[in-house]
Short mmCIF file of C-alpha atoms in Angstrom, two decimals:
data_model
loop_
_atom_site.label_atom_id
_atom_site.label_comp_id
_atom_site.label_asym_id
_atom_site.label_seq_id
_atom_site.Cartn_x
_atom_site.Cartn_y
_atom_site.Cartn_z
CA UNK A 269 6.79 47.44 -36.85
CA UNK A 270 8.58 46.73 -33.52
CA UNK A 271 5.28 47.05 -31.65
CA UNK A 272 3.61 44.47 -33.91
CA UNK A 273 6.37 42.02 -33.38
CA UNK A 274 6.14 42.42 -29.66
CA UNK A 275 2.48 42.00 -29.77
CA UNK A 276 2.93 38.87 -32.02
CA UNK A 277 5.37 37.44 -29.50
CA UNK A 278 3.00 38.12 -26.58
CA UNK A 279 0.03 36.52 -28.40
CA UNK A 280 2.28 33.46 -29.17
CA UNK A 281 3.22 32.96 -25.66
CA UNK A 282 -0.25 33.26 -24.50
CA UNK A 283 -1.49 30.68 -26.99
CA UNK A 284 1.31 28.19 -26.00
CA UNK A 285 0.42 28.81 -22.32
CA UNK A 286 -3.13 28.07 -22.96
CA UNK A 287 -2.29 25.07 -25.15
CA UNK A 288 -0.04 23.67 -22.36
CA UNK A 289 -2.73 24.12 -19.60
CA UNK A 290 -5.15 22.46 -21.75
CA UNK A 291 -2.80 19.49 -22.42
CA UNK A 292 -2.11 19.34 -18.68
CA UNK A 293 -5.80 19.07 -17.98
CA UNK A 294 -6.20 16.41 -20.64
CA UNK A 295 -3.30 14.43 -19.31
CA UNK A 296 -4.58 14.68 -15.80
CA UNK A 297 -8.15 13.42 -16.69
CA UNK A 298 -6.70 10.59 -18.71
CA UNK A 299 -4.25 9.43 -15.96
CA UNK A 300 -4.17 5.60 -15.11
CA UNK A 301 -2.09 3.94 -12.40
CA UNK A 302 -0.43 0.55 -12.83
CA UNK A 303 -0.63 -1.43 -9.56
CA UNK A 304 1.54 -4.48 -9.38
CA UNK A 305 1.61 -7.21 -6.61
CA UNK A 306 4.93 -9.15 -6.39
CA UNK A 307 5.36 -12.68 -4.91
CA UNK A 308 8.07 -14.38 -3.18
CA UNK A 309 10.48 -16.63 -4.83
CA UNK A 310 11.14 -18.62 -1.70
CA UNK A 311 7.55 -19.67 -0.96
CA UNK A 312 7.06 -17.15 1.97
CA UNK A 313 4.19 -14.95 2.64
CA UNK A 314 5.01 -11.24 2.57
CA UNK A 315 3.75 -8.00 1.06
CA UNK A 316 5.16 -5.81 -1.80
CA UNK A 317 3.30 -3.66 -4.26
CA UNK A 318 4.22 -0.89 -6.68
CA UNK A 319 1.98 1.96 -7.84
CA UNK A 320 2.98 3.85 -11.15
CA UNK A 321 1.33 6.78 -12.56
CA UNK A 322 1.06 7.16 -16.32
CA UNK A 323 1.86 10.85 -15.78
CA UNK A 324 5.05 9.90 -13.93
CA UNK A 325 5.92 8.80 -10.44
CA UNK A 326 6.28 5.62 -8.24
CA UNK A 327 4.90 4.67 -4.84
CA UNK A 328 6.10 1.53 -3.13
CA UNK A 329 4.07 -0.34 -0.64
CA UNK A 330 5.93 -2.34 1.95
CA UNK A 331 8.66 -4.78 0.14
CA UNK A 332 8.73 -7.89 2.03
CA UNK A 333 11.39 -9.72 3.83
CA UNK A 334 15.13 -8.81 4.11
CA UNK A 335 16.03 -11.33 1.61
CA UNK A 336 13.49 -9.85 -0.85
CA UNK A 337 15.96 -6.92 -1.13
CA UNK A 338 17.20 -7.58 -4.58
CA UNK A 339 13.85 -8.17 -6.01
CA UNK A 340 12.77 -4.80 -4.55
CA UNK A 341 15.98 -3.09 -5.99
CA UNK A 342 15.30 -4.62 -9.43
CA UNK A 343 11.61 -3.41 -9.45
CA UNK A 344 12.55 0.01 -8.54
CA UNK A 345 15.47 0.11 -10.89
CA UNK A 346 13.09 -0.77 -13.80
CA UNK A 347 10.98 2.21 -12.93
CA UNK A 348 13.78 4.80 -12.82
CA UNK A 349 15.29 4.22 -9.31
CA UNK A 350 13.24 7.08 -7.74
CA UNK A 351 10.44 6.50 -5.29
CA UNK A 352 8.18 9.39 -4.68
CA UNK A 353 6.50 7.66 -1.59
CA UNK A 354 7.27 4.40 0.28
CA UNK A 355 4.29 3.33 2.41
CA UNK A 356 5.13 0.87 5.15
CA UNK A 357 2.03 -0.52 6.62
CA UNK A 358 3.55 -1.83 9.81
CA UNK A 359 7.10 -2.96 11.10
CA UNK A 360 6.76 -6.69 10.82
CA UNK A 361 9.82 -8.21 8.97
CA UNK A 362 7.71 -9.70 6.09
CA UNK A 363 6.67 -6.10 5.40
CA UNK A 364 9.65 -3.74 6.01
CA UNK A 365 12.80 -6.07 6.13
CA UNK A 366 13.68 -5.17 2.54
CA UNK A 367 13.04 -1.52 3.03
CA UNK A 368 15.45 -1.42 6.05
CA UNK A 369 18.10 -2.90 3.74
CA UNK A 370 17.48 -0.56 0.85
CA UNK A 371 17.32 2.55 3.29
CA UNK A 372 20.50 1.53 4.99
CA UNK A 373 22.33 1.29 1.61
CA UNK A 374 20.42 2.93 -1.19
CA UNK A 375 22.79 2.26 -4.02
CA UNK A 376 21.26 5.00 -6.20
CA UNK A 377 17.78 4.66 -5.13
CA UNK A 378 16.07 7.91 -4.11
CA UNK A 379 13.29 7.79 -1.66
CA UNK A 380 11.43 11.26 -1.39
CA UNK A 381 8.91 10.49 1.40
CA UNK A 382 8.13 7.56 3.79
CA UNK A 383 4.62 7.03 5.31
CA UNK A 384 4.00 4.67 8.07
CA UNK A 385 2.22 4.23 11.43
CA UNK A 386 3.23 5.85 14.80
CA UNK A 387 3.65 2.42 16.59
CA UNK A 388 4.59 3.16 20.29
CA UNK A 389 7.92 1.24 20.77
CA UNK A 390 7.59 0.65 24.50
CA UNK A 391 3.94 -0.48 24.18
CA UNK A 392 4.87 -2.84 21.47
CA UNK A 393 7.90 -4.21 23.34
CA UNK A 394 5.57 -4.86 26.37
CA UNK A 395 2.91 -6.61 24.36
CA UNK A 396 5.08 -8.36 21.78
CA UNK A 397 3.76 -11.76 20.54
CA UNK A 398 5.79 -14.72 19.42
CA UNK A 399 5.32 -13.72 15.80
CA UNK A 400 6.68 -10.16 16.53
CA UNK A 401 10.20 -9.37 15.71
CA UNK A 402 10.79 -6.02 17.55
CA UNK A 403 14.39 -5.74 16.42
CA UNK A 404 13.12 -5.05 12.82
CA UNK A 405 11.20 -2.16 14.22
CA UNK A 406 14.26 -0.88 16.29
CA UNK A 407 16.34 -1.10 13.24
CA UNK A 408 13.72 0.90 11.27
CA UNK A 409 13.59 3.64 14.06
CA UNK A 410 17.40 3.78 14.09
CA UNK A 411 17.82 4.12 10.53
CA UNK A 412 15.00 6.85 10.11
CA UNK A 413 15.71 8.96 13.35
CA UNK A 414 15.80 12.50 12.43
CA UNK A 415 14.56 11.96 8.88
CA UNK A 416 12.50 14.94 7.64
CA UNK A 417 10.82 12.80 4.95
CA UNK A 418 9.19 10.40 7.54
CA UNK A 419 5.50 11.05 7.93
CA UNK A 420 3.16 9.34 10.51
CA UNK A 421 -0.24 8.41 9.52
CA UNK A 422 -3.39 8.29 11.63
CA UNK A 423 -6.96 7.23 11.13
CA UNK A 424 -9.03 9.83 9.36
CA UNK A 425 -5.99 11.34 7.40
CA UNK A 426 -6.45 12.23 3.75
CA UNK A 427 -3.79 13.22 1.30
CA UNK A 428 -2.72 13.08 -2.36
CA UNK A 429 -0.13 10.93 -4.05
CA UNK A 430 0.65 10.89 -7.77
CA UNK A 431 -2.96 12.39 -8.37
CA UNK A 432 -4.53 9.74 -6.21
CA UNK A 433 -6.52 10.52 -3.19
CA UNK A 434 -5.53 8.41 -0.06
CA UNK A 435 -7.90 7.90 2.73
CA UNK A 436 -6.67 6.28 5.95
CA UNK A 437 -9.38 4.14 7.52
CA UNK A 438 -7.29 2.55 10.30
CA UNK A 439 -3.84 3.08 11.97
CA UNK A 440 -2.17 2.66 15.25
CA UNK A 441 -3.09 4.86 18.14
CA UNK A 442 -3.57 4.41 21.89
CA UNK A 443 -7.11 2.92 21.38
CA UNK A 444 -5.57 -0.06 19.69
CA UNK A 445 -3.62 -0.75 22.95
CA UNK A 446 -7.10 -1.12 24.61
CA UNK A 447 -8.72 -3.59 22.40
CA UNK A 448 -5.93 -5.99 21.35
CA UNK A 449 -2.55 -7.35 22.41
CA UNK A 450 -1.53 -7.89 18.70
CA UNK A 451 -0.51 -4.14 18.31
CA UNK A 452 1.54 -4.47 15.25
CA UNK A 453 -0.97 -6.29 13.18
CA UNK A 454 -4.22 -4.76 14.47
CA UNK A 455 -2.41 -1.28 14.60
CA UNK A 456 -1.29 -1.61 10.77
CA UNK A 457 -2.27 0.72 8.12
CA UNK A 458 -5.52 0.38 6.25
CA UNK A 459 -5.90 2.87 3.40
CA UNK A 460 -7.86 3.43 0.21
CA UNK A 461 -6.50 4.96 -2.98
CA UNK A 462 -9.00 6.66 -5.09
CA UNK A 463 -8.38 7.30 -8.79
CA UNK A 464 -10.62 9.28 -11.14
CA UNK A 465 -13.08 6.31 -11.57
CA UNK A 466 -11.92 3.45 -9.49
CA UNK A 467 -10.29 2.59 -6.06
CA UNK A 468 -8.26 -0.11 -4.32
CA UNK A 469 -8.36 -0.83 -0.58
CA UNK A 470 -5.21 -1.93 1.20
CA UNK A 471 -5.99 -3.88 4.47
CA UNK A 472 -2.35 -4.88 5.22
CA UNK A 473 -2.51 -7.10 8.41
CA UNK A 474 -5.54 -5.55 10.25
CA UNK A 475 -7.27 -8.18 12.28
CA UNK A 476 -11.05 -9.05 13.02
CA UNK A 477 -10.83 -7.31 16.32
CA UNK A 478 -10.82 -3.92 14.38
CA UNK A 479 -13.68 -4.91 11.84
CA UNK A 480 -16.55 -3.54 13.73
CA UNK A 481 -15.25 -0.18 14.37
CA UNK A 482 -13.87 0.39 10.91
CA UNK A 483 -17.42 -0.71 9.52
CA UNK A 484 -19.14 1.82 12.02
CA UNK A 485 -16.74 4.65 10.96
CA UNK A 486 -16.49 3.94 7.05
CA UNK A 487 -19.42 1.54 6.17
CA UNK A 488 -20.35 2.56 2.56
CA UNK A 489 -16.84 3.88 1.87
CA UNK A 490 -15.36 0.35 2.07
CA UNK A 491 -16.93 -0.53 -1.25
CA UNK A 492 -14.07 -0.70 -3.76
CA UNK A 493 -13.03 -2.05 -7.21
CA UNK A 494 -9.92 -3.88 -5.97
CA UNK A 495 -8.77 -5.06 -2.47
CA UNK A 496 -5.65 -6.32 -0.92
CA UNK A 497 -6.79 -9.07 1.61
CA UNK A 498 -6.14 -8.42 5.24
CA UNK A 499 -3.48 -10.67 6.74
CA UNK A 500 -2.54 -12.25 3.57
CA UNK A 501 -6.18 -13.55 3.41
CA UNK A 502 -5.67 -15.83 6.50
CA UNK A 503 -7.69 -14.80 9.58
CA UNK A 504 -7.90 -10.91 9.29
CA UNK A 505 -11.06 -9.13 8.89
CA UNK A 506 -14.65 -10.21 9.28
CA UNK A 507 -16.94 -11.67 6.68
CA UNK A 508 -19.27 -8.82 7.30
CA UNK A 509 -16.45 -6.28 6.40
CA UNK A 510 -15.53 -8.10 3.15
CA UNK A 511 -19.10 -8.28 2.12
CA UNK A 512 -19.22 -4.38 2.15
CA UNK A 513 -16.27 -4.20 -0.23
CA UNK A 514 -17.71 -6.02 -3.29
CA UNK A 515 -14.58 -5.77 -5.37
CA UNK A 516 -13.96 -7.18 -8.93
CA UNK A 517 -10.74 -8.54 -7.87
CA UNK A 518 -9.00 -9.59 -4.63
CA UNK A 519 -5.16 -9.82 -3.97
CA UNK A 520 -4.02 -12.47 -1.48
CA UNK A 521 -0.34 -12.04 -0.62
CA UNK A 522 -0.01 -15.76 -0.17
CA UNK A 523 1.95 -18.67 -1.52
CA UNK A 524 0.30 -21.93 -2.54
CA UNK A 525 0.68 -23.49 1.04
CA UNK A 526 -1.12 -20.63 2.63
CA UNK A 527 -3.62 -20.06 -0.13
CA UNK A 528 -4.75 -23.73 -0.20
CA UNK A 529 -3.72 -24.84 3.31
CA UNK A 530 -1.60 -27.57 1.82
CA UNK A 531 0.51 -27.91 5.08
CA UNK A 532 -2.35 -29.31 7.17
CA UNK A 533 -2.41 -26.07 9.19
CA UNK A 534 -5.51 -24.22 10.47
CA UNK A 535 -5.35 -21.48 7.79
CA UNK A 536 -8.75 -20.20 6.72
CA UNK A 537 -7.43 -18.75 3.50
CA UNK A 538 -9.56 -21.18 1.32
CA UNK A 539 -12.66 -19.95 2.93
CA UNK A 540 -11.79 -16.24 2.30
CA UNK A 541 -11.03 -17.02 -1.29
CA UNK A 542 -14.44 -18.75 -1.66
CA UNK A 543 -16.03 -15.73 0.08
CA UNK A 544 -14.53 -13.33 -2.50
CA UNK A 545 -15.10 -15.72 -5.46
CA UNK A 546 -18.86 -15.75 -4.56
CA UNK A 547 -18.89 -12.10 -4.98
CA UNK A 548 -17.58 -12.71 -8.51
CA UNK A 549 -14.11 -11.20 -7.60
CA UNK A 550 -11.18 -12.34 -9.74
CA UNK A 551 -8.57 -14.03 -7.35
CA UNK A 552 -4.77 -13.12 -7.55
CA UNK A 553 -2.04 -14.61 -5.43
CA UNK A 554 1.53 -15.57 -5.81
CA UNK A 555 0.96 -18.48 -8.12
CA UNK A 556 0.37 -15.95 -10.87
CA UNK A 557 2.58 -13.03 -9.60
CA UNK A 558 3.54 -10.47 -10.72
CA UNK A 559 -0.21 -9.56 -10.98
CA UNK A 560 -0.97 -6.18 -12.44
CA UNK A 561 -4.20 -4.12 -12.65
CA UNK A 562 -4.70 -0.67 -14.25
CA UNK A 563 -6.65 1.79 -12.06
CA UNK A 564 -8.66 4.40 -13.74
#
């Protein structure tokens, strides 16, 4: 009788293990990712996205200006106050300002991993442009010095986050020094996230000077379902580059004055919007933010 009982328990455990494994496989095959673009309440351009997995987990991309700190904290708090990975595309203040504030004083926020570019501080300081704020980068380096969770990304890297495959198409290296003086923008992180069926390409602030070599290296891989436009949709990557992407939706990290060039400036954002619209891409920008898509 005792042997039968033990046998029954073992069989029950095996059945439960098989059922659990089957459930995990089913859950994995049906995972979706919620990607949200956030705007700016003060009418400034910046970059801030969250990526949530239906199986659990949160990735933050950039975060915007220092004064966007509270909006970033609120978004993270709504999602459980735990960040599995924080991706920082480059150290301009409209991208990492809020991160610096949060990292310096987490107030209950847990950040497990940080991914960014290995921008050479001395080279950046030497070539800094009028739009660069190198103090923001210095603050970041001081805050994260000796941090084990900090990981530097390079062109060609591939890794997994929340069940997504992340492919790095461009990131700062010594070569960037040779082709541009705009190290921070042109050396910023371009990466593609791949779900089970769909993908999204994040171009951050990569500029036109990098277009040809990215096309040469990744050509057909640039095709994507969703795209975050380079440099807020103003300037940035070439028309040839964008024509290879053929997305069904394009995200412009731009307020109305930049999106529609209402300040009488020389912004070519309207031309980029028309380019993407002519590919039948749905257009998202700050006027309708927060903007959300569900990646399969």
